[in-house]
């Protein structure tokens, strides 16, 4: 057990600072706040300035979190001055340490640190929370020294796990320092990070828990029971210690020891919220409140009215300064015979492998279902670039976000339904301006017998509503390959939905599938309606076309493989040329999916009749065929819908 | 520390089985699989039948998870025969023990248990995974003995936490037995449950971890390192022990001791996947695969071809048999003066408190932001019915799901943006046929300076796409009160979005707001367009109306407080009567929100021109006014949109 090992090491080397602190903890001596804050140590001026600037910025803004910044000021002063190996300003090094404020609401402190190294001016500091300022209420990568956006708690440490995995792959020496609040230690995502970080032995992560005892509306569950947090970290394979978070000499020793650890380290720092300002220190009711001008003056006086012009010279970055050059060759697309039956999830696996062959920056992550999503094909070919995230979808997405900050091109895959588990992480990834590919398999009722818990019926709604996202839904292996290739080039969050069932290959090798495009698969001069579909329902539409043709009813069939952006021109042409009758068929709930995407094409002007065939009640188990038909999205329902629509008078459909 | 206490108790009472096992663990002796499975013990016949039935059902279905059922068969045989205090069949008692298969894919084993107590017939068992059968691929409450749906991993234990909290409130004696897989121990949600369960001391929860070492695609992180799982549970305040999960006598002792524990208990059971069938036992490659007929015959022969007609008589339920009667009185609605400025989130708090005054079944849960969501108003009045879930949104929703299984009417609240963290739990709640109210505050860019991480801009899309959901978005305190009242009566998942900013009260006391309705706030005979809005943008629409009126441009303004179901009749009337010009304004991304809801009204027929004003790029920090205007959803943008639309030719809008 780690505790035993560390007890032994502490006893064997009592002179070492880490040993001392650990021994103190293990022998039950309480760590008290020492009052060292006022002692004359070399970190004191910086700590004081960070406090003063956190207060000044928030009072100028009229909102924000001064007290949550004050509790961590000593922790950050020591880190910045002596441990955080980074270059600042324009000439940032690639292989520099990362500081992640997982407690994003302490942003004023982070910005005060940026000022203290001369990366931003005092004037910019005072733009905090103003329209157009890079200094938002919570940190975002609009600032070059912020690598991931935070503000939704419990996401900084999981992102650091991704960075550390990526850094190891790339042979970088950087360390990830993560400042966490104690309130966010309630988030399960934090334990996913402890778990994977411990399992992978990511020794270059240091988690610093600012245990200030007070959450937004009152005390945390554990308050100052730092030993309990440390026990948890150890139970996940981390080294952990409890220190006085205002004793800067102790902080320095802890960081120094963390730098020598062979495992990830969790430093639990006992602090006081509002530390350094007597009228708020350790008091409830001060969360997220800026000081008034009078309170500001009083607080700054207590801090000795520091001049605020201190610029520290922190240790610069070590290691390589430029991004590693990764091999880049031609993409050799897997080829499939038209008519062969291949699941799009299988084609994704084949394509990802080929992408990995061509590009050294492509990495894959999976939620322990690689034999379902077919990332296992990539994993076999490129084991060093495959990352098993186990059944922890939040960590899956956060790790991908962390990796892309290093210039890697991550693809994260799991069942499409289970990306809902990481919805908040995906939302935040967009705020992080992340570039990543998400691939969800087993979409819709067509998965069959497993039942609704495994069926994604809301993923299109979720992913369309992600800022700047791209949403793809191929129906055929050839399409899947070409879209997978483009995903690696595409900015922002790109989502592809794949199908469990094998479906016939529709297109031959070499066919192009531009994002924002579509394919008209069946057309005639006299089409009475257009059926717009994607994925499994496109095959139903083709079956319907065949039967309608036999009945002498000509109908257009369109493959809308690009859900967002959608091919507006083709949709409009369908409306114009097919009597203003559009029939959208999707293996998804009616809200937020393909039907809504098609409707939005006509925003601002009169729209054609859009019939929406979708899954309108909660499905159960059954065969794929039974469930498609039962939901009214199979060929029978399409035939019926076309016939019904064709009896209505034709409409021009477009002004 | 618990370890110390338990070591002491184990040494003091070595004769007690729990003590023995614990001592064995603490002294480092390994627990080996004992081969007891073949020994002649009183649980053997049931265990064998459960195995045989799990195999028969899955082979008949042609799919499913026999091996994941086999590993837990001994654990469940002992539980069912001697510990699970429940009545079965039609006359189920209210206060009976719950068995929750958090590893829902082991459903065949659960159904075999139902057969073994005579609750279902053998014929029904063999309908597993067939269309229309109650026996779905993963358990759902279509079966009366299944209280929450599972199948998305890591959700059973958090639901049990909610049940146990509810049971304690109601004075019930029931115990929640939760079967977990070891793969799902990677999910952060499990640790949220450990954390809250430990903190609350929920001694009537027993978590049984079926540690069969093998996940879907290979070994788990910890494989058979049960000690590590136990350490984790202890670090969260649980009693924990490691046992041989095929030694039925040891299982019996562990359960007996768990029944006497004063804390929640975690039993880590070392098992073999596929246990009892030699050709699959502890082998990779057998996850989620049904046996062929030949394999089935071979397996059943190994099990001694049990007759399968064993019906066990388990211990019946203790405690009260009927649901407790909770007080129910008249709802006294809080009243607000028309024109007073009151935030809808504040009105929600007031209404929830009044609802709590009137109804003893109403409970409230919050994600440690009760002073922002205003659940604190309820908490002050009804502290015993307020449940602080801390910053663990997954646990927040799962606890509410657990509570409503006991007939309670839970309201769960946090920032609307942070419900994305529980999207999977909400999706599963719908499959659980749960009745609960979710209330998300701080919607949209109008929150201002905190920035995008705190702004819900996708919550309407997420919540509209939940099966059977209701989505509400009041603009005024009076509306909020009346909608809150109705939420408690409403079936399914009901979501209400509230606003941070104070807004003028629009309606007087006594006004009715039926779900599915709307309010026409401004109208004239010659309206050139209709502005459809809800929440903060309705107030912008009213400001726009005033300015347009001054310019002599009459426009209709409609309050669409019911987003789903939407008031189709009024929307259609607006199109008909306002020149076919609709302008939808929402503080939300354009995808999946109010604009899409309005579009869907016209599904299947030609639609009017629908102008969609929504948030089209990632916002930053700023004042609410700056951000509303910047996003083009403020009064200026509405005035401009109305003027632009009125220049286009009028359309009939509706056939």
Coordinates of C-alpha atoms in Angstrom, one line a residue, chain B residues 80-547:
Chain B
X80 CA -32.8 -13.9 -2.7
X81 CA -33.1 -17.0 -0.5
X82 CA -32.2 -15.4 2.8
X83 CA -31.8 -11.7 2.8
X84 CA -33.9 -9.8 0.3
X85 CA -37.0 -9.0 2.3
X86 CA -39.7 -8.5 -0.2
X87 CA -43.1 -9.7 -1.2
X88 CA -43.5 -10.8 -4.7
X89 CA -46.3 -10.9 -7.1
X90 CA -49.4 -8.6 -7.1
X91 CA -49.4 -7.9 -3.3
X92 CA -46.1 -6.2 -3.1
X93 CA -45.4 -4.4 0.1
X94 CA -44.4 -0.7 0.0
X95 CA -41.7 -1.1 2.5
X96 CA -39.8 -3.9 1.0
X97 CA -36.2 -4.3 0.2
X98 CA -35.0 -3.1 -3.2
X99 CA -32.7 -5.0 -5.5
X100 CA -31.1 -2.8 -8.1
X101 CA -29.0 -4.2 -10.9
X102 CA -26.7 -1.3 -11.5
X103 CA -25.0 -3.7 -14.0
X104 CA -28.2 -3.8 -16.0
X105 CA -26.8 -6.1 -18.6
X106 CA -27.1 -8.9 -16.1
X107 CA -30.8 -8.6 -16.6
X108 CA -31.2 -12.4 -17.4
X109 CA -30.1 -13.2 -13.9
X110 CA -32.6 -10.7 -12.4
X111 CA -35.4 -12.2 -14.5
X112 CA -34.3 -15.7 -13.4
X113 CA -34.7 -14.4 -9.8
X114 CA -38.2 -13.2 -10.5
X115 CA -39.0 -16.6 -11.9
X116 CA -37.5 -18.3 -8.8
X117 CA -39.9 -16.5 -6.5
X118 CA -42.8 -17.2 -8.8
X119 CA -43.3 -13.6 -9.9
X120 CA -43.0 -14.5 -13.5
X121 CA -43.5 -17.8 -15.3
X122 CA -40.8 -19.8 -17.2
X123 CA -42.7 -19.1 -20.4
X124 CA -42.4 -15.3 -19.7
X125 CA -38.7 -15.7 -18.9
X126 CA -38.2 -17.1 -22.4
X127 CA -39.7 -13.9 -23.9
X128 CA -36.5 -12.1 -23.0
X129 CA -35.6 -9.3 -25.5
X130 CA -38.7 -10.1 -27.7
X131 CA -40.9 -7.3 -29.0
X132 CA -43.5 -6.4 -26.5
X133 CA -42.0 -8.4 -23.6
X134 CA -41.6 -6.7 -20.2
X135 CA -38.3 -8.5 -20.1
X136 CA -36.2 -6.0 -22.0
X137 CA -32.5 -6.3 -22.7
X138 CA -31.8 -4.1 -19.7
X139 CA -34.3 -3.8 -16.8
X140 CA -37.0 -1.2 -16.8
X141 CA -39.9 -0.5 -14.5
X142 CA -42.3 -2.2 -17.0
X143 CA -41.7 -4.9 -14.4
X144 CA -43.1 -3.9 -11.0
X145 CA -40.1 -5.2 -9.1
X146 CA -37.7 -3.0 -11.1
X147 CA -37.8 0.5 -9.6
X148 CA -35.3 2.3 -11.8
X149 CA -34.1 1.5 -15.3
X150 CA -30.4 0.6 -15.7
X151 CA -28.2 -0.2 -18.6
X152 CA -26.2 3.0 -18.6
X153 CA -23.5 2.0 -16.1
X154 CA -22.9 3.7 -12.7
X155 CA -26.5 4.8 -12.1
X156 CA -27.9 2.1 -9.8
X157 CA -25.9 3.1 -6.7
X158 CA -26.7 6.8 -7.0
X159 CA -30.4 6.0 -7.3
X160 CA -30.2 3.8 -4.2
X161 CA -28.8 6.8 -2.3
X162 CA -32.0 8.7 -3.3
X163 CA -34.1 5.8 -2.2
X164 CA -32.3 5.5 1.1
X165 CA -32.6 9.2 1.8
X166 CA -36.3 9.0 0.9
X167 CA -36.9 5.9 3.0
X168 CA -35.2 7.6 6.0
X169 CA -37.5 10.6 5.6
X170 CA -40.6 8.4 5.5
X171 CA -39.5 6.2 8.4
X172 CA -39.3 3.0 6.2
X173 CA -37.2 0.0 7.1
X174 CA -36.3 -1.1 3.6
X175 CA -32.8 -1.9 2.5
X176 CA -31.3 -1.2 -0.9
X177 CA -29.2 -4.0 -2.3
X178 CA -27.2 -2.9 -5.3
X179 CA -25.4 -5.2 -7.6
X180 CA -22.6 -3.4 -9.4
X181 CA -20.2 -4.6 -12.0
X182 CA -16.5 -3.9 -11.6
X183 CA -16.2 -2.2 -15.0
X184 CA -18.7 0.4 -13.8
X185 CA -16.5 1.2 -10.9
X186 CA -14.7 3.5 -13.4
X187 CA -17.7 5.8 -13.6
X188 CA -17.4 9.0 -11.5
X189 CA -21.1 8.8 -10.7
X190 CA -20.4 5.7 -8.5
X191 CA -18.0 7.8 -6.4
X192 CA -20.6 10.6 -6.1
X193 CA -22.8 7.9 -4.5
X194 CA -20.1 6.6 -2.2
X195 CA -19.4 10.2 -1.1
X196 CA -23.0 11.2 -0.3
X197 CA -23.9 7.8 1.0
X198 CA -21.0 7.9 3.4
X199 CA -21.6 11.5 4.4
X200 CA -25.2 10.8 5.1
X201 CA -24.5 7.5 6.8
X202 CA -27.0 5.5 4.7
X203 CA -26.6 2.2 6.5
X204 CA -29.4 0.6 4.6
X205 CA -27.5 0.5 1.4
X206 CA -25.4 -2.6 0.6
X207 CA -23.3 -2.3 -2.6
X208 CA -22.2 -5.7 -3.9
X209 CA -19.4 -5.4 -6.5
X210 CA -19.3 -8.4 -8.8
X211 CA -15.6 -8.3 -9.4
X212 CA -15.3 -10.6 -12.3
X213 CA -12.2 -9.0 -13.7
X214 CA -13.3 -8.8 -17.3
X215 CA -15.0 -5.8 -18.9
X216 CA -16.5 -5.7 -22.4
X217 CA -13.2 -5.7 -24.3
X218 CA -10.7 -7.0 -21.8
X219 CA -9.6 -6.8 -18.2
X220 CA -10.6 -3.9 -15.9
X221 CA -8.0 -1.6 -14.4
X222 CA -7.9 -3.3 -11.1
X223 CA -8.7 -6.8 -12.2
X224 CA -9.0 -8.8 -8.9
X225 CA -7.4 -6.2 -6.7
X226 CA -10.5 -6.1 -4.4
X227 CA -8.5 -4.5 -1.6
X228 CA -8.1 -1.4 -3.7
X229 CA -11.9 -1.1 -4.3
X230 CA -12.4 -1.6 -0.5
X231 CA -9.9 1.1 0.3
X232 CA -11.8 3.5 -1.9
X233 CA -15.1 2.7 -0.3
X234 CA -13.6 3.2 3.1
X235 CA -12.1 6.5 2.1
X236 CA -15.6 7.7 1.5
X237 CA -16.8 6.5 4.9
X238 CA -18.2 3.0 4.0
X239 CA -17.6 -0.3 5.7
X240 CA -16.0 -2.5 3.1
X241 CA -14.9 -6.1 2.9
X242 CA -13.6 -8.5 0.2
X243 CA -15.0 -11.9 -0.1
X244 CA -15.0 -14.9 -2.4
X245 CA -18.1 -14.3 -4.5
X246 CA -18.6 -18.0 -5.2
X247 CA -18.4 -19.1 -1.5
X248 CA -22.0 -19.0 -0.6
X249 CA -21.5 -19.4 3.1
X250 CA -19.1 -16.4 3.1
X251 CA -21.6 -14.4 1.1
X252 CA -24.3 -15.2 3.7
X253 CA -22.0 -14.1 6.5
X254 CA -21.1 -10.9 4.7
X255 CA -24.8 -10.1 4.1
X256 CA -25.7 -10.9 7.7
X257 CA -23.0 -8.5 8.9
X258 CA -24.0 -5.9 6.5
X259 CA -27.5 -6.0 7.9
X260 CA -26.0 -5.0 11.3
X261 CA -23.7 -2.3 10.0
X262 CA -24.1 1.3 11.2
X263 CA -22.8 2.6 7.9
X264 CA -23.3 1.8 4.3
X265 CA -21.5 -1.3 3.3
X266 CA -19.6 -2.3 0.2
X267 CA -19.0 -6.0 -0.4
X268 CA -16.4 -6.6 -3.0
X269 CA -16.9 -10.1 -4.3
X270 CA -14.2 -11.8 -6.2
X271 CA -15.9 -13.8 -9.0
X272 CA -15.2 -15.4 -12.3
X273 CA -17.1 -14.2 -15.4
X274 CA -19.0 -17.1 -16.7
X275 CA -18.6 -19.0 -13.4
X276 CA -20.0 -22.5 -13.5
X277 CA -19.5 -23.2 -17.2
X278 CA -16.0 -24.3 -17.8
X279 CA -15.6 -23.3 -21.4
X280 CA -16.4 -19.6 -20.7
X281 CA -15.2 -19.2 -17.1
X282 CA -12.8 -16.3 -16.7
X283 CA -12.2 -16.2 -20.5
X284 CA -12.0 -13.1 -22.6
X285 CA -14.2 -12.8 -25.7
X286 CA -17.4 -13.9 -24.1
X287 CA -18.9 -10.5 -23.1
X288 CA -22.4 -10.1 -24.3
X289 CA -22.6 -13.3 -26.3
X290 CA -25.4 -15.8 -26.0
X291 CA -24.6 -19.4 -26.2
X292 CA -25.5 -21.4 -29.3
X293 CA -27.9 -24.3 -28.9
X294 CA -25.0 -26.7 -28.7
X295 CA -23.1 -24.6 -26.2
X296 CA -26.3 -24.2 -24.2
X297 CA -26.7 -28.0 -24.0
X298 CA -23.2 -28.4 -22.9
X299 CA -23.5 -25.7 -20.3
X300 CA -26.7 -27.1 -18.9
X301 CA -25.2 -30.5 -18.7
X302 CA -22.3 -29.1 -16.7
X303 CA -24.9 -27.6 -14.4
X304 CA -26.5 -31.0 -14.0
X305 CA -29.5 -30.2 -16.2
X306 CA -31.5 -28.8 -13.4
X307 CA -35.3 -29.3 -13.6
X308 CA -35.8 -25.5 -13.4
X309 CA -38.9 -25.8 -11.3
X310 CA -37.5 -24.7 -8.0
X311 CA -39.6 -22.0 -6.4
X312 CA -38.0 -20.4 -3.3
X313 CA -39.8 -18.8 -0.4
X314 CA -37.7 -15.8 0.4
X315 CA -38.2 -13.8 3.6
X316 CA -41.1 -11.5 3.3
X317 CA -41.1 -7.7 3.8
X318 CA -40.9 -6.2 7.2
X319 CA -42.2 -2.8 8.2
X320 CA -45.3 -1.0 7.1
X321 CA -47.0 -2.5 4.1
X322 CA -48.9 0.6 2.7
X323 CA -47.4 3.8 1.4
X324 CA -47.3 6.4 4.2
X325 CA -50.0 9.0 4.0
X326 CA -48.6 12.4 3.6
X327 CA -50.5 15.6 4.4
X328 CA -52.1 17.4 1.5
X329 CA -53.7 20.8 1.8
X330 CA -54.5 23.8 -0.3
X331 CA -51.8 25.5 -2.2
X332 CA -51.5 29.2 -1.2
X333 CA -49.8 30.9 -4.1
X334 CA -47.3 33.6 -3.4
X335 CA -48.6 36.8 -4.9
X336 CA -46.7 39.6 -6.7
X337 CA -47.8 43.0 -7.8
X338 CA -47.9 43.5 -11.5
X339 CA -44.9 45.6 -12.5
X340 CA -42.8 44.7 -9.5
X341 CA -39.4 43.3 -10.4
X342 CA -38.9 39.7 -9.3
X343 CA -36.6 37.1 -10.8
X344 CA -38.4 34.0 -11.9
X345 CA -35.8 32.0 -9.9
X346 CA -36.9 33.8 -6.8
X347 CA -40.6 33.1 -7.6
X348 CA -39.7 29.4 -8.1
X349 CA -38.2 29.3 -4.6
X350 CA -41.3 31.0 -3.1
X351 CA -43.6 28.6 -5.0
X352 CA -41.7 25.6 -4.0
X353 CA -41.9 26.6 -0.4
X354 CA -45.7 27.1 -0.7
X355 CA -46.0 23.7 -2.4
X356 CA -44.1 22.2 0.5
X357 CA -46.5 23.9 2.9
X358 CA -49.4 22.3 1.0
X359 CA -48.0 18.9 0.2
X360 CA -46.0 16.6 2.5
X361 CA -44.7 14.6 -0.5
X362 CA -42.8 17.5 -2.1
X363 CA -39.1 17.3 -1.5
X364 CA -36.3 19.5 -2.9
X365 CA -32.7 18.7 -3.9
X366 CA -30.0 21.1 -4.9
X367 CA -26.5 21.0 -6.3
X368 CA -25.0 23.3 -3.6
X369 CA -26.4 26.5 -5.3
X370 CA -29.6 26.9 -3.3
X371 CA -28.9 30.6 -2.8
X372 CA -28.8 31.0 -6.6
X373 CA -31.7 28.7 -7.5
X374 CA -33.7 29.8 -4.5
X375 CA -34.4 26.3 -3.2
X376 CA -33.0 27.8 0.0
X377 CA -36.5 29.3 0.6
X378 CA -37.9 25.8 0.7
X379 CA -34.9 24.6 2.7
X380 CA -35.6 27.1 5.4
X381 CA -39.2 26.2 5.7
X382 CA -38.9 22.5 5.4
X383 CA -35.3 21.5 6.3
X384 CA -36.2 17.8 6.8
X385 CA -37.4 17.7 3.2
X386 CA -34.5 19.5 1.7
X387 CA -31.5 17.4 0.4
X388 CA -28.2 19.0 -0.2
X389 CA -26.5 17.1 -3.0
X390 CA -23.4 19.3 -3.1
X391 CA -21.7 19.9 -6.4
X392 CA -22.6 16.5 -7.8
X393 CA -25.2 17.0 -10.5
X394 CA -25.3 13.3 -11.5
X395 CA -26.1 12.3 -8.0
X396 CA -28.6 15.2 -7.8
X397 CA -30.7 13.8 -10.6
X398 CA -30.3 10.1 -9.6
X399 CA -31.3 10.8 -6.0
X400 CA -34.4 12.5 -7.3
X401 CA -35.2 9.5 -9.5
X402 CA -34.7 7.2 -6.4
X403 CA -36.9 9.3 -4.2
X404 CA -39.8 9.4 -6.7
X405 CA -39.9 5.6 -6.6
X406 CA -41.2 6.0 -3.0
X407 CA -44.1 8.3 -4.0
X408 CA -42.3 11.5 -3.2
X409 CA -42.5 14.5 -5.6
X410 CA -39.0 15.7 -6.0
X411 CA -37.8 19.0 -7.4
X412 CA -34.1 19.0 -8.3
X413 CA -32.4 22.4 -9.0
X414 CA -29.1 23.7 -10.2
X415 CA -27.8 26.1 -12.8
X416 CA -29.5 25.1 -16.1
X417 CA -26.1 24.8 -17.7
X418 CA -25.0 22.2 -15.2
X419 CA -27.9 19.8 -15.9
X420 CA -25.9 18.9 -19.0
X421 CA -23.7 17.1 -16.4
X422 CA -26.6 14.8 -15.7
X423 CA -27.9 14.4 -19.3
X424 CA -27.4 10.7 -19.2
X425 CA -29.2 10.4 -15.9
X426 CA -32.1 12.5 -17.2
X427 CA -32.3 10.3 -20.3
X428 CA -32.4 7.2 -18.1
X429 CA -34.9 8.8 -15.8
X430 CA -37.3 8.9 -18.8
X431 CA -36.7 5.2 -19.3
X432 CA -37.4 4.7 -15.6
X433 CA -40.8 6.4 -16.2
X434 CA -39.8 8.8 -13.4
X435 CA -42.0 11.7 -12.3
X436 CA -39.8 14.6 -11.4
X437 CA -39.3 18.3 -11.7
X438 CA -36.0 19.8 -12.8
X439 CA -35.5 23.5 -12.5
X440 CA -32.5 25.2 -14.1
X441 CA -31.6 28.8 -13.3
X442 CA -29.2 31.2 -14.9
X443 CA -30.4 30.5 -18.5
X444 CA -28.8 32.2 -21.4
X445 CA -26.5 35.2 -22.1
X446 CA -28.6 37.4 -19.9
X447 CA -26.7 36.1 -16.8
X448 CA -24.0 38.6 -17.9
X449 CA -20.5 38.8 -16.5
X450 CA -19.9 35.2 -15.4
X451 CA -19.4 34.1 -19.1
X452 CA -20.3 31.2 -21.2
X453 CA -19.4 28.3 -18.8
X454 CA -22.3 29.4 -16.6
X455 CA -24.8 30.2 -19.4
X456 CA -27.3 27.5 -20.4
X457 CA -27.6 27.9 -24.2
X458 CA -28.5 24.3 -25.0
X459 CA -30.8 23.2 -22.2
X460 CA -34.0 23.6 -24.2
X461 CA -32.6 21.3 -26.9
X462 CA -31.5 18.8 -24.3
X463 CA -34.8 18.7 -22.4
X464 CA -37.1 18.8 -25.4
X465 CA -35.4 15.6 -26.7
X466 CA -36.2 13.7 -23.5
X467 CA -38.9 11.1 -24.0
X468 CA -42.2 12.3 -22.8
X469 CA -40.8 15.5 -21.3
X470 CA -42.5 18.8 -20.5
X471 CA -40.5 22.0 -21.0
X472 CA -41.6 25.3 -19.4
X473 CA -40.0 28.7 -19.6
X474 CA -41.9 31.4 -17.6
X475 CA -41.3 35.1 -18.0
X476 CA -42.8 36.4 -14.9
X477 CA -43.1 35.5 -11.2
X478 CA -46.8 34.8 -11.3
X479 CA -46.4 32.4 -14.2
X480 CA -43.5 30.7 -12.4
X481 CA -45.6 30.0 -9.3
X482 CA -48.5 28.5 -11.3
X483 CA -46.2 26.4 -13.4
X484 CA -44.3 25.1 -10.3
X485 CA -47.6 24.0 -8.8
X486 CA -48.5 22.1 -12.0
X487 CA -45.1 20.5 -12.2
X488 CA -45.8 18.5 -9.0
X489 CA -48.9 17.0 -10.7
X490 CA -47.4 16.4 -14.1
X491 CA -46.4 12.9 -15.2
X492 CA -42.9 12.4 -16.6
X493 CA -39.9 14.6 -16.6
X494 CA -40.8 18.3 -16.3
X495 CA -38.2 21.0 -16.8
X496 CA -38.5 24.6 -16.0
X497 CA -36.0 27.2 -17.1
X498 CA -35.6 30.3 -14.9
X499 CA -33.9 33.6 -15.3
X500 CA -31.2 35.2 -13.2
X501 CA -32.2 38.8 -13.8
X502 CA -35.2 40.5 -12.1
X503 CA -38.0 41.1 -14.6
X504 CA -41.3 42.9 -14.2
X505 CA -44.3 40.9 -13.1
X506 CA -46.7 40.7 -16.1
X507 CA -49.7 38.9 -14.7
X508 CA -51.9 39.4 -11.7
X509 CA -52.7 36.7 -9.1
X510 CA -55.3 34.2 -10.2
X511 CA -54.2 34.1 -13.8
X512 CA -54.1 30.6 -15.1
X513 CA -51.2 29.1 -17.2
X514 CA -52.2 25.7 -18.4
X515 CA -49.3 23.6 -19.7
X516 CA -49.6 23.6 -23.5
X517 CA -51.0 27.2 -23.4
X518 CA -49.6 30.6 -24.1
X519 CA -50.6 34.3 -23.5
X520 CA -51.2 36.8 -26.2
X521 CA -49.9 40.0 -24.5
X522 CA -50.2 42.5 -27.3
X523 CA -52.5 42.4 -30.3
X524 CA -54.3 44.6 -32.8
X525 CA -56.4 44.1 -35.8
X526 CA -53.6 44.9 -38.2
X527 CA -50.5 43.2 -36.7
X528 CA -47.8 43.0 -39.3
X529 CA -46.0 40.1 -37.5
X530 CA -46.1 38.1 -34.3
X531 CA -43.1 38.0 -32.0
X532 CA -43.0 34.7 -30.1
X533 CA -40.8 34.7 -27.0
X534 CA -40.4 33.3 -23.5
X535 CA -38.4 34.2 -20.5
X536 CA -36.0 37.2 -20.7
X537 CA -36.7 37.7 -24.4
X538 CA -40.4 38.3 -23.9
X539 CA -39.5 41.4 -22.0
X540 CA -37.3 42.5 -24.9
X541 CA -40.3 41.8 -27.2
X542 CA -42.5 44.0 -25.1
X543 CA -39.9 46.8 -25.3
X544 CA -39.8 46.3 -29.0
X545 CA -43.6 46.5 -29.2
X546 CA -43.5 49.8 -27.4
X547 CA -41.0 51.3 -29.8

